[in-house]
Amino acid sequence: MRLSTLVVITSACALALSGCGSKGSAQSAAGSDTLTLGAAVSLTGQLAREGALTKEGYELCQTKVNAAGGVPVGDKKLKLAIQYQDDTSKPDTAAQLVEQFNDKGVKLILSSYGSANSEAQAAVIERNGQVMADSAGADNKIFEKGYRRTFAVLSPATEYLASIVKSIAELAQPKPRTIAFVSADDGFSKTATEGGIAEATKQGFTVLPAQYVPNGTSDVSSALTKLKGQHPDVIVGSVHLVEGIAIMKQAHELGVTPSGGFGESVAPPTPDFVKTLGGQAENVLGSSQWTETVKGKDKYFGTAQQYSDDIQAKYGHRTDYHNAEATAACLALVLAAEKAGSTDPNKVRDALAGLDTDSFFGRIKFDPSGKNVYKPMSVIQIQDGKAVTVWPTEAAEAKFVWPGAKQ
Amino acid sequence: MTAFVQATLYGLLQGGLLALVAVGFSMVWGVMNVINVAQGAFVVLGAYIAFALNSTLGLDPLLGMFVAAAVLFLFGYAVQRGLINLVINAPIYLTLLLTFGLDLMLVQGMNIAFTADFRSIPTSWAGKSLALGDIRIPLGRLIAFGVAVAVTLLLVAMVTRTRTGLSIMATGMDRGAARLMGIRARHVYALTFGLAAALAGLAGAMVGTVGTFNPAAAAGYTLLSFVIAVLGGLGNMYGALVGGLVIGLVEAWAGQYLPGTWVNAFAFLVLILVLLFRPSGLVGRPFYASRVEV
Amino acid sequence: MGTSSADVSTPARVATTTARPRAEARWRRPLPWAAGALVVLACLGLQTQLYTGQERTVTTIFMFVALAQAWNIIGGFTGYASFGQVVFFGLGGYTTAVVMYHWQWNFWLALVVSGLLAAAFGALIGLPLLRLKGHYFAIATLGVAEGMREVVTNLPDLTGGGAGISIPTVGPGAPTAYLGNDGFYILFLLLAALAVLSAGLVSRSKFGLALRAINQDEAAAGSMGINTTLAKVAAFTLSGFLVGLVGASYAFQQVTIFPERLFDVDITVLMVVMVVIGGSGTVLGPLLGAVALQYLSEYLRQHYTNLHTFILGAIIIVAVILLPQGVVNYAREAARTRDFSLLRNVRRYRL
């Protein structure tokens, strides 16, 4: 024990001595000719796929803004620089990284992916006086806590299924009578389900009791078997990609064929959905935060179609709405800095709160709680292996195909 | 009634697939007292190999799975011979740590090499179902079940009738005595691990055909293997099959008669109860819990 | 650490920590405690030097020190490797969250109650589970942890389920003001000190001797008159109590908690890794292991954003192969026998 004791005493003295000096000043964010944003994204872990798409969105924003000469703040043009860190898909790490950005003087933050991470980050943002543009945390709960420094560019969770229900109510001939919801049990999915059930009841549909499945499961067979006996006209899934694909595959295996087909919240617009399901994905409805047919343009990215071409050119894959919402969050911060004429977080915060602008993403404006309730969600449908917008009708690029009409 | 029969059938088929995932893990643990935390990573790696063969060469996964098995056999042999053999005499959690480090490297390596996109191996036959009245039997899962049963039977035949198999079992029972009888323990251990990895690769190809996978799915398969191996019991090659079928059935029935989200809790409850009343598992040999290695 | 397997070359290892071949000078005995107190003071001093981000990192290090020490009591000393230790973490965290959210309890009261509840749970499940040995005990505890997570997810009215639960920290509903980064630094430092203190006390007491005896040969220990069941359950309960306290504090720090995170099996694995790499069965080992591993993973994550998990895995493999008995045990033995060869280490455990 003598050796160990010696080691301990020496290191203790070293630690104690380090406490005697004074703390150096916190580093200030880069030079005064750059606008530095901090982004903790999920590069590894469960959310790695969506995190990678989010990072692509942020990167494209940086490229295009700098290609246009930078952000005009006051009388200078600042170069946009985004610093990345990996939060390993864990909310507490995401929050910790926001603190570390704060230490380095980076006060303007772009959110991580998902409601859990964004919620954790929002709490820290509020305490530190930073400002965050939320690109992917849609759960309404985040905005019911009285936070004033987090602004979400995407439509809130309740809209995901409500928009699908609205599209069915508006465009399906003949109208179906019963709707069944299958929901994962995480916060975001449950909020979306609540929104969907509320809208369905409002529209006059009979809503069967919702079936809940464990989050992230690839086996939804028990929920489907239970629903098979109840013969719903439409099955709507409030789930993520894994469960979404499982619903389609297992429904096919078990012979669950509702006359009105299926709708799902997050999965159908993603390329993986069609790739893995092939023909089984046909006519599935999905809700998307953004599609290429959205109306609106801005000075950095042009129209939605132009944005889509840029992503295709830079990354070689079809644009996912996760790319678009990330770029939109970055755009919001850039425009707010320009509007405020400064990079001071309080001025940027006020500028964000008062922002009302058109963009490739649609309208970006925030209600007092920080949600973007001014941008509608789009409903897409898989037709011939492609996701095409079918609702709202002003932005539709194809006619809504109702499987129930073939009866 | 049809719902019950459907659930039972589906649960059995699912159980067969789960058994295939766990059989290698159970064998390695039973014979060598090594807990392979990287089992899930091996399964996903096998799925990626079969996927790559399918997308570049158009090879059907039923053939691709043999290639995946072969590749993983070589990999597993090398890992055991080069790494795990170095700590095999240490307390059990050291091999666990080693495989944990290996798991981190494999999962992250796959993340970088293949990205985190979800994949599935498309086939013309996996989505079809046979219909018995109102009951559906998915073809893909039926074939996976068949593969699982065939593999188990072959494994049992191998360890009871071939010299290699017998040497594996002998080394598992008493390494010191086996070495005294002239069995080269290092080689046998490596062979066992390689075989287990090959089986994981096989399972991966089947999993990729029937469902979807990405690197993050590895952890789930490892946990599953743990539960099934213990439930079935060690030291018996039928253990994984029994454990898998029980878990499949339990989850299917729980899903039917309880709210859907209670399924996993129920499965763990069953595991704990079995452990309390029959600690060596349903068909396991009690001897394996108290081996002393020389 | 289990010396019941092949290691017969150093039978005196257990003895060196309690009985010495020559009488120890009286002034030497309180030395470790003084050293410990010095470390605590030093850490307080360190706090003035850290920025908030670094402070959070060090706070996490303290948290893992406490967790690793707690695991060491049941896993290292007693040799019962529990893979479900995170169940106490989650139970402690959720108890605090639930009583603060539903009934507006004060955090300090909630902290104590959480620890006691976790301890009670430990005693309750310890009795049946500790009859199992080796791997079966490990899996059973893992099953309990995973099962508890599922149970918590499925009681949404009480625990918020998969949607998580938030402890009220602002406004009139908040029973205790949020401690802030500085406050949590001190809280976790105290918890770490408590854990190290407990481990130290256990290590030097008859209780500790009983645990080590059980580790080496449970049947022999039983026949020497040690009540093995009582000793094991007591160790498990103590470990659960400490982990429960840490979990409660963590919940308060995170404000919003989810079942997947509070019952994450990764936390247990990290505990085990830290203890084993540091040196299980010692007091210093888990401390060093926790500090080293947490600091290393943080450093890697910041500087190798894409590859950090990969590198960490490689480092763990190398560490396990070269230093299987842990750094502290290796250092002690090497100092004693003057043999620093790492290769001898490898030869000792390989096939």
Coordinates of C-alpha atoms in Angstrom, one line a residue, chain A:
Chain A
M1 CA 0.0 0.0 0.0
R2 CA 2.9 2.3 0.4
L3 CA 3.5 2.8 -3.3
S4 CA -0.2 3.5 -3.9
T5 CA -0.3 5.9 -1.0
L6 CA 2.6 7.8 -2.4
V7 CA 1.0 8.0 -5.8
V8 CA -2.2 9.3 -4.3
I9 CA -0.5 11.9 -2.3
T10 CA 1.6 13.2 -5.2
S11 CA -1.4 13.5 -7.5
A12 CA -3.4 15.1 -4.8
C13 CA -0.8 17.8 -4.3
A14 CA -0.7 18.4 -8.0
L15 CA -4.4 18.8 -8.1
A16 CA -4.4 21.1 -5.1
L17 CA -1.7 23.3 -6.6
S18 CA -3.6 23.6 -9.8
G19 CA -6.4 25.1 -7.8
C20 CA -4.2 27.9 -6.6
G21 CA -3.8 29.8 -9.8
S22 CA -6.5 31.7 -11.5
K23 CA -8.6 30.4 -14.4
G24 CA -7.6 31.6 -17.8
S25 CA -10.3 33.5 -19.7
A26 CA -12.7 31.4 -21.8
Q27 CA -11.7 31.2 -25.4
S28 CA -13.7 33.4 -27.6
A29 CA -15.3 31.9 -30.6
A30 CA -12.8 31.9 -33.5
G31 CA -11.9 35.1 -35.2
S32 CA -14.2 38.1 -35.5
D33 CA -14.8 37.5 -39.2
T34 CA -16.5 34.1 -38.8
L35 CA -19.9 33.2 -37.6
T36 CA -19.3 30.0 -35.6
L37 CA -22.2 27.6 -35.0
G38 CA -21.9 24.5 -32.8
A39 CA -23.5 21.2 -33.8
A40 CA -23.6 18.1 -31.7
V41 CA -24.9 15.4 -34.1
S42 CA -25.3 11.6 -33.7
L43 CA -22.5 10.2 -35.7
T44 CA -22.6 6.8 -33.9
G45 CA -25.2 4.8 -32.1
Q46 CA -28.9 4.2 -32.8
L47 CA -29.5 7.5 -34.5
A48 CA -26.3 7.4 -36.7
R49 CA -28.2 7.3 -39.9
E50 CA -30.4 10.3 -39.2
G51 CA -27.5 12.0 -37.6
A52 CA -25.4 11.6 -40.8
L53 CA -28.3 13.1 -42.9
T54 CA -28.5 16.0 -40.4
K55 CA -24.8 16.7 -40.8
E56 CA -25.1 16.7 -44.5
G57 CA -27.9 19.4 -44.3
Y58 CA -25.7 21.5 -42.1
E59 CA -22.7 21.1 -44.3
L60 CA -24.6 22.1 -47.4
C61 CA -25.8 25.2 -45.6
Q62 CA -22.2 26.2 -44.9
T63 CA -21.1 25.5 -48.4
K64 CA -23.8 27.6 -50.1
V65 CA -23.7 30.5 -47.6
N66 CA -20.0 30.8 -48.0
A67 CA -20.3 30.5 -51.8
A68 CA -22.6 33.5 -51.7
G69 CA -19.9 35.5 -50.0
G70 CA -20.8 34.8 -46.4
V71 CA -23.4 36.2 -43.9
P72 CA -23.9 39.9 -44.0
V73 CA -23.8 40.9 -40.4
G74 CA -23.7 44.7 -39.8
D75 CA -21.3 46.0 -42.3
K76 CA -19.1 42.9 -42.6
K77 CA -19.6 39.6 -44.4
L78 CA -18.8 36.8 -42.0
K79 CA -17.7 33.3 -43.1
L80 CA -20.0 30.6 -41.8
A81 CA -18.1 27.9 -39.8
I82 CA -19.8 24.9 -38.1
Q83 CA -18.0 22.9 -35.5
Y84 CA -19.2 19.2 -35.1
Q85 CA -19.1 16.8 -32.2
D86 CA -20.5 13.3 -31.8
D87 CA -23.1 12.8 -29.2
T88 CA -23.2 9.0 -29.7
S89 CA -27.1 9.2 -29.8
K90 CA -27.3 9.8 -26.1
P91 CA -29.2 12.8 -24.7
D92 CA -26.9 13.4 -21.8
T93 CA -23.9 13.5 -24.0
A94 CA -25.7 15.9 -26.4
A95 CA -26.4 18.2 -23.4
Q96 CA -22.8 18.0 -22.2
L97 CA -21.5 18.9 -25.7
V98 CA -23.7 22.1 -25.6
E99 CA -21.9 23.0 -22.3
Q100 CA -18.6 22.4 -23.9
F101 CA -19.5 24.6 -26.8
N102 CA -20.5 27.3 -24.3
D103 CA -17.0 27.0 -22.7
K104 CA -15.4 27.7 -26.0
G105 CA -17.7 30.7 -26.5
V106 CA -19.9 29.2 -29.1
K107 CA -23.3 30.5 -28.2
L108 CA -25.3 29.7 -31.4
I109 CA -26.2 26.0 -31.5
L110 CA -27.7 23.7 -34.1
S111 CA -29.6 20.9 -32.5
S112 CA -28.9 17.2 -32.5
Y113 CA -31.3 14.7 -34.1
G114 CA -34.5 13.6 -32.4
S115 CA -36.7 14.8 -29.7
A116 CA -34.9 13.2 -26.8
N117 CA -31.6 14.8 -27.6
S118 CA -33.1 18.2 -28.5
E119 CA -35.0 18.2 -25.3
A120 CA -31.9 17.6 -23.2
Q121 CA -30.0 20.3 -25.2
A122 CA -32.8 22.8 -24.8
A123 CA -32.6 22.7 -21.1
V124 CA -28.9 23.5 -21.2
I125 CA -29.4 26.3 -23.8
E126 CA -31.9 27.9 -21.5
R127 CA -29.6 27.9 -18.5
N128 CA -26.5 29.1 -20.4
G129 CA -28.1 31.9 -22.3
Q130 CA -27.2 30.3 -25.7
V131 CA -29.6 30.1 -28.6
M132 CA -30.6 26.9 -30.5
A133 CA -32.2 26.3 -33.8
D134 CA -33.9 22.9 -33.5
S135 CA -33.9 20.9 -36.7
A136 CA -35.3 17.6 -35.7
G137 CA -36.9 17.7 -32.3
A138 CA -40.6 17.8 -33.0
D139 CA -42.2 16.7 -29.8
N140 CA -44.6 19.4 -28.5
K141 CA -43.5 18.6 -24.9
I142 CA -40.2 20.5 -25.6
F143 CA -42.1 23.7 -26.1
E144 CA -44.4 23.4 -23.1
K145 CA -41.7 24.1 -20.6
G146 CA -41.4 27.8 -21.0
Y147 CA -38.1 27.8 -22.8
R148 CA -37.5 30.9 -24.8
R149 CA -34.2 30.3 -26.5
T150 CA -35.0 27.2 -28.6
F151 CA -36.7 27.6 -32.0
A152 CA -37.9 24.6 -34.1
V153 CA -38.1 25.1 -37.8
L154 CA -40.0 21.8 -38.3
S155 CA -43.7 21.3 -37.8
P156 CA -44.5 19.8 -34.3
A157 CA -45.1 16.1 -33.7
T158 CA -48.9 16.4 -33.5
E159 CA -49.0 17.4 -37.2
Y160 CA -47.3 14.2 -38.5
L161 CA -50.4 11.9 -38.3
A162 CA -53.0 14.7 -38.3
S163 CA -51.8 15.7 -41.8
I164 CA -52.2 12.1 -43.1
V165 CA -55.7 11.9 -41.6
K166 CA -56.6 15.3 -43.1
S167 CA -55.5 14.1 -46.5
I168 CA -57.6 10.9 -46.3
A169 CA -60.6 12.9 -45.1
E170 CA -60.2 15.3 -48.0
L171 CA -59.2 13.1 -50.9
A172 CA -60.3 9.5 -50.3
Q173 CA -63.4 8.4 -52.2
P174 CA -65.2 6.5 -50.7
K175 CA -64.3 7.8 -47.3
P176 CA -63.2 5.0 -44.9
R177 CA -65.0 4.4 -41.7
T178 CA -62.5 2.9 -39.2
I179 CA -58.9 3.9 -38.6
A180 CA -56.5 1.9 -36.4
F181 CA -53.2 3.4 -35.0
V182 CA -50.1 1.4 -34.3
S183 CA -47.7 3.4 -32.2
A184 CA -44.2 3.0 -30.8
D185 CA -44.0 3.9 -27.2
D186 CA -41.4 6.7 -27.3
G187 CA -42.4 10.3 -26.5
F188 CA -42.4 11.6 -30.1
S189 CA -44.5 8.7 -31.5
K190 CA -47.0 8.9 -28.6
T191 CA -47.5 12.7 -29.1
A192 CA -48.0 12.1 -32.8
T193 CA -50.5 9.4 -32.1
E194 CA -52.5 11.8 -29.8
G195 CA -52.5 14.3 -32.6
G196 CA -53.7 11.7 -35.1
I197 CA -56.4 10.4 -32.9
A198 CA -57.7 13.9 -32.2
E199 CA -57.8 14.8 -35.9
A200 CA -59.5 11.5 -36.8
T201 CA -62.1 11.9 -34.2
K202 CA -62.7 15.5 -35.4
Q203 CA -63.1 14.3 -39.0
G204 CA -65.7 11.8 -37.9
F205 CA -63.8 8.5 -38.3
T206 CA -64.3 5.6 -35.9
V207 CA -60.9 5.2 -34.1
L208 CA -60.1 1.7 -33.0
P209 CA -58.0 1.3 -29.7
A210 CA -54.4 2.2 -30.5
Q211 CA -51.9 -0.7 -30.4
Y212 CA -48.5 0.1 -28.9
V213 CA -45.3 -1.6 -29.7
P214 CA -41.9 -1.4 -28.1
N215 CA -39.7 1.3 -29.5
G216 CA -37.2 0.0 -32.1
T217 CA -38.8 -3.4 -32.4
S218 CA -38.7 -5.3 -35.6
D219 CA -41.6 -7.6 -34.6
V220 CA -45.0 -6.0 -34.7
S221 CA -46.8 -9.3 -35.4
S222 CA -48.9 -9.3 -32.2
A223 CA -50.3 -5.8 -32.9
L224 CA -51.1 -6.8 -36.5
T225 CA -52.7 -10.1 -35.5
K226 CA -54.9 -8.3 -33.0
L227 CA -55.9 -5.7 -35.6
K228 CA -56.6 -8.4 -38.2
G229 CA -59.7 -9.5 -36.3
Q230 CA -61.0 -6.0 -36.0
H231 CA -60.9 -5.3 -39.8
P232 CA -59.9 -1.6 -39.9
D233 CA -60.2 0.2 -43.1
V234 CA -56.9 2.1 -42.7
I235 CA -53.9 1.3 -40.6
V236 CA -51.7 4.3 -39.6
G237 CA -48.4 3.8 -38.0
S238 CA -46.8 6.3 -35.7
V239 CA -43.4 4.7 -35.8
H240 CA -39.8 5.1 -37.0
L241 CA -38.0 3.4 -39.8
V242 CA -37.4 -0.1 -38.3
E243 CA -41.0 -0.5 -37.0
G244 CA -42.4 1.0 -40.2
I245 CA -40.7 -1.5 -42.4
A246 CA -41.7 -4.3 -40.1
I247 CA -45.3 -3.2 -40.2
M248 CA -45.4 -3.5 -44.0
K249 CA -43.4 -6.8 -44.2
Q250 CA -45.3 -8.5 -41.4
A251 CA -48.7 -7.3 -42.6
H252 CA -47.9 -8.9 -45.9
E253 CA -46.8 -12.1 -44.2
L254 CA -49.9 -12.3 -41.9
G255 CA -52.4 -11.4 -44.6
V256 CA -53.5 -8.1 -43.0
T257 CA -54.9 -6.1 -45.9
P258 CA -57.0 -3.1 -44.9
S259 CA -59.0 -1.9 -47.8
G260 CA -57.7 1.6 -47.5
G261 CA -54.1 0.6 -47.2
F262 CA -51.4 2.0 -44.8
G263 CA -50.0 5.3 -43.7
E264 CA -46.9 5.9 -41.6
S265 CA -45.4 9.0 -40.0
V266 CA -41.6 9.0 -40.6
A267 CA -40.6 6.0 -42.7
P268 CA -42.2 6.3 -46.2
P269 CA -40.4 9.4 -47.3
T270 CA -37.0 7.8 -46.7
P271 CA -35.2 6.1 -49.6
D272 CA -34.5 3.0 -47.4
F273 CA -38.3 2.4 -47.1
V274 CA -38.8 1.8 -50.8
K275 CA -35.4 0.1 -51.2
T276 CA -36.1 -2.6 -48.6
L277 CA -39.8 -3.1 -49.4
G278 CA -39.9 -2.9 -53.1
G279 CA -43.4 -3.5 -54.4
Q280 CA -44.9 -3.8 -50.9
A281 CA -44.4 -0.1 -50.4
E282 CA -46.8 0.8 -53.1
N283 CA -49.6 3.3 -52.2
V284 CA -48.4 3.8 -48.7
L285 CA -49.0 7.3 -47.4
G286 CA -46.4 9.1 -45.4
S287 CA -45.9 12.5 -43.9
S288 CA -42.9 14.6 -44.6
Q289 CA -41.6 17.9 -43.2
W290 CA -40.7 18.8 -46.8
T291 CA -40.8 17.6 -50.3
E292 CA -39.3 19.0 -53.6
T293 CA -42.6 20.5 -54.5
V294 CA -42.9 22.8 -51.5
K295 CA -43.5 26.4 -52.6
G296 CA -41.1 29.0 -51.5
K297 CA -37.6 30.2 -52.2
D298 CA -34.8 32.1 -50.6
K299 CA -31.6 33.8 -51.6
Y300 CA -29.2 31.0 -50.6
F301 CA -30.9 27.8 -51.7
G302 CA -33.4 28.9 -54.3
T303 CA -36.4 26.7 -54.6
A304 CA -37.0 23.3 -53.1
Q305 CA -36.2 21.7 -56.4
Q306 CA -32.9 23.5 -56.6
Y307 CA -32.0 22.5 -53.1
S308 CA -32.8 18.9 -54.0
D309 CA -30.5 19.1 -57.0
D310 CA -27.7 20.4 -54.8
I311 CA -28.0 17.6 -52.3
Q312 CA -28.0 15.1 -55.1
A313 CA -24.9 16.6 -56.7
K314 CA -23.0 16.8 -53.4
Y315 CA -24.0 13.6 -51.7
G316 CA -25.2 11.4 -54.6
H317 CA -28.5 10.4 -53.1
R318 CA -32.1 11.6 -53.2
T319 CA -32.8 14.4 -50.7
D320 CA -34.3 13.2 -47.5
Y321 CA -36.4 15.6 -45.5
H322 CA -33.9 15.3 -42.7
N323 CA -31.4 17.0 -44.9
A324 CA -33.8 19.8 -45.6
E325 CA -34.9 20.5 -42.0
A326 CA -31.2 20.6 -40.9
T327 CA -30.4 23.2 -43.6
A328 CA -33.5 25.2 -42.7
A329 CA -32.3 25.4 -39.0
C330 CA -28.9 26.6 -40.2
L331 CA -30.6 29.1 -42.5
A332 CA -32.8 30.4 -39.7
L333 CA -29.8 31.2 -37.6
V334 CA -28.0 32.8 -40.5
L335 CA -31.0 35.0 -41.4
A336 CA -31.4 35.9 -37.7
A337 CA -27.8 37.0 -37.4
E338 CA -28.2 39.1 -40.5
K339 CA -31.5 40.6 -39.2
A340 CA -30.0 41.3 -35.8
G341 CA -26.8 42.8 -37.4
S342 CA -24.8 41.1 -34.7
T343 CA -23.7 37.7 -33.3
D344 CA -24.7 38.5 -29.8
P345 CA -26.9 35.6 -28.6
N346 CA -29.6 37.8 -27.1
K347 CA -29.9 39.9 -30.2
V348 CA -30.0 36.8 -32.4
R349 CA -32.6 35.3 -30.1
D350 CA -34.9 38.3 -30.5
A351 CA -34.3 38.3 -34.2
L352 CA -35.3 34.6 -34.4
A353 CA -38.4 35.2 -32.3
G354 CA -39.5 37.8 -34.8
L355 CA -38.4 36.0 -38.0
D356 CA -41.0 35.6 -40.7
T357 CA -39.6 34.6 -44.0
D358 CA -40.1 32.4 -47.0
S359 CA -37.5 29.7 -47.8
F360 CA -36.9 26.6 -49.8
F361 CA -38.3 24.8 -46.7
G362 CA -41.5 26.7 -46.7
R363 CA -42.5 29.5 -44.3
I364 CA -40.2 29.9 -41.3
K365 CA -42.0 31.7 -38.4
F366 CA -42.2 30.8 -34.8
D367 CA -45.1 31.0 -32.4
P368 CA -44.4 32.4 -28.9
S369 CA -43.4 28.9 -27.6
G370 CA -40.8 28.4 -30.3
K371 CA -42.7 26.0 -32.6
N372 CA -43.2 26.5 -36.3
V373 CA -46.9 26.1 -36.7
Y374 CA -47.0 28.2 -39.9
K375 CA -45.5 25.6 -42.2
P376 CA -47.9 22.7 -43.1
M377 CA -46.5 19.2 -43.4
S378 CA -46.7 17.4 -46.7
V379 CA -48.3 14.1 -47.3
I380 CA -46.5 11.8 -49.8
Q381 CA -47.6 8.6 -51.3
I382 CA -45.4 5.9 -52.8
Q383 CA -46.4 5.5 -56.5
D384 CA -44.3 3.4 -58.8
G385 CA -41.5 3.2 -56.3
K386 CA -41.2 6.9 -55.8
A387 CA -42.5 9.2 -53.1
V388 CA -44.7 11.9 -54.6
T389 CA -46.5 14.7 -52.9
V390 CA -50.3 14.3 -52.9
W391 CA -51.4 16.8 -50.2
P392 CA -51.9 19.7 -49.8
T393 CA -53.4 19.8 -53.2
E394 CA -51.7 23.1 -54.1
A395 CA -48.3 21.5 -53.8
A396 CA -49.4 18.1 -55.1
E397 CA -47.4 16.6 -58.0
A398 CA -49.6 13.6 -58.5
K399 CA -53.1 12.5 -57.8
F400 CA -54.0 10.8 -54.6
V401 CA -54.5 7.1 -55.2
W402 CA -57.0 5.6 -52.8
P403 CA -56.6 1.8 -52.5
G404 CA -60.2 1.7 -51.1
A405 CA -61.6 2.9 -54.4
K406 CA -60.8 -0.3 -56.1
Q407 CA -63.5 -2.2 -54.2

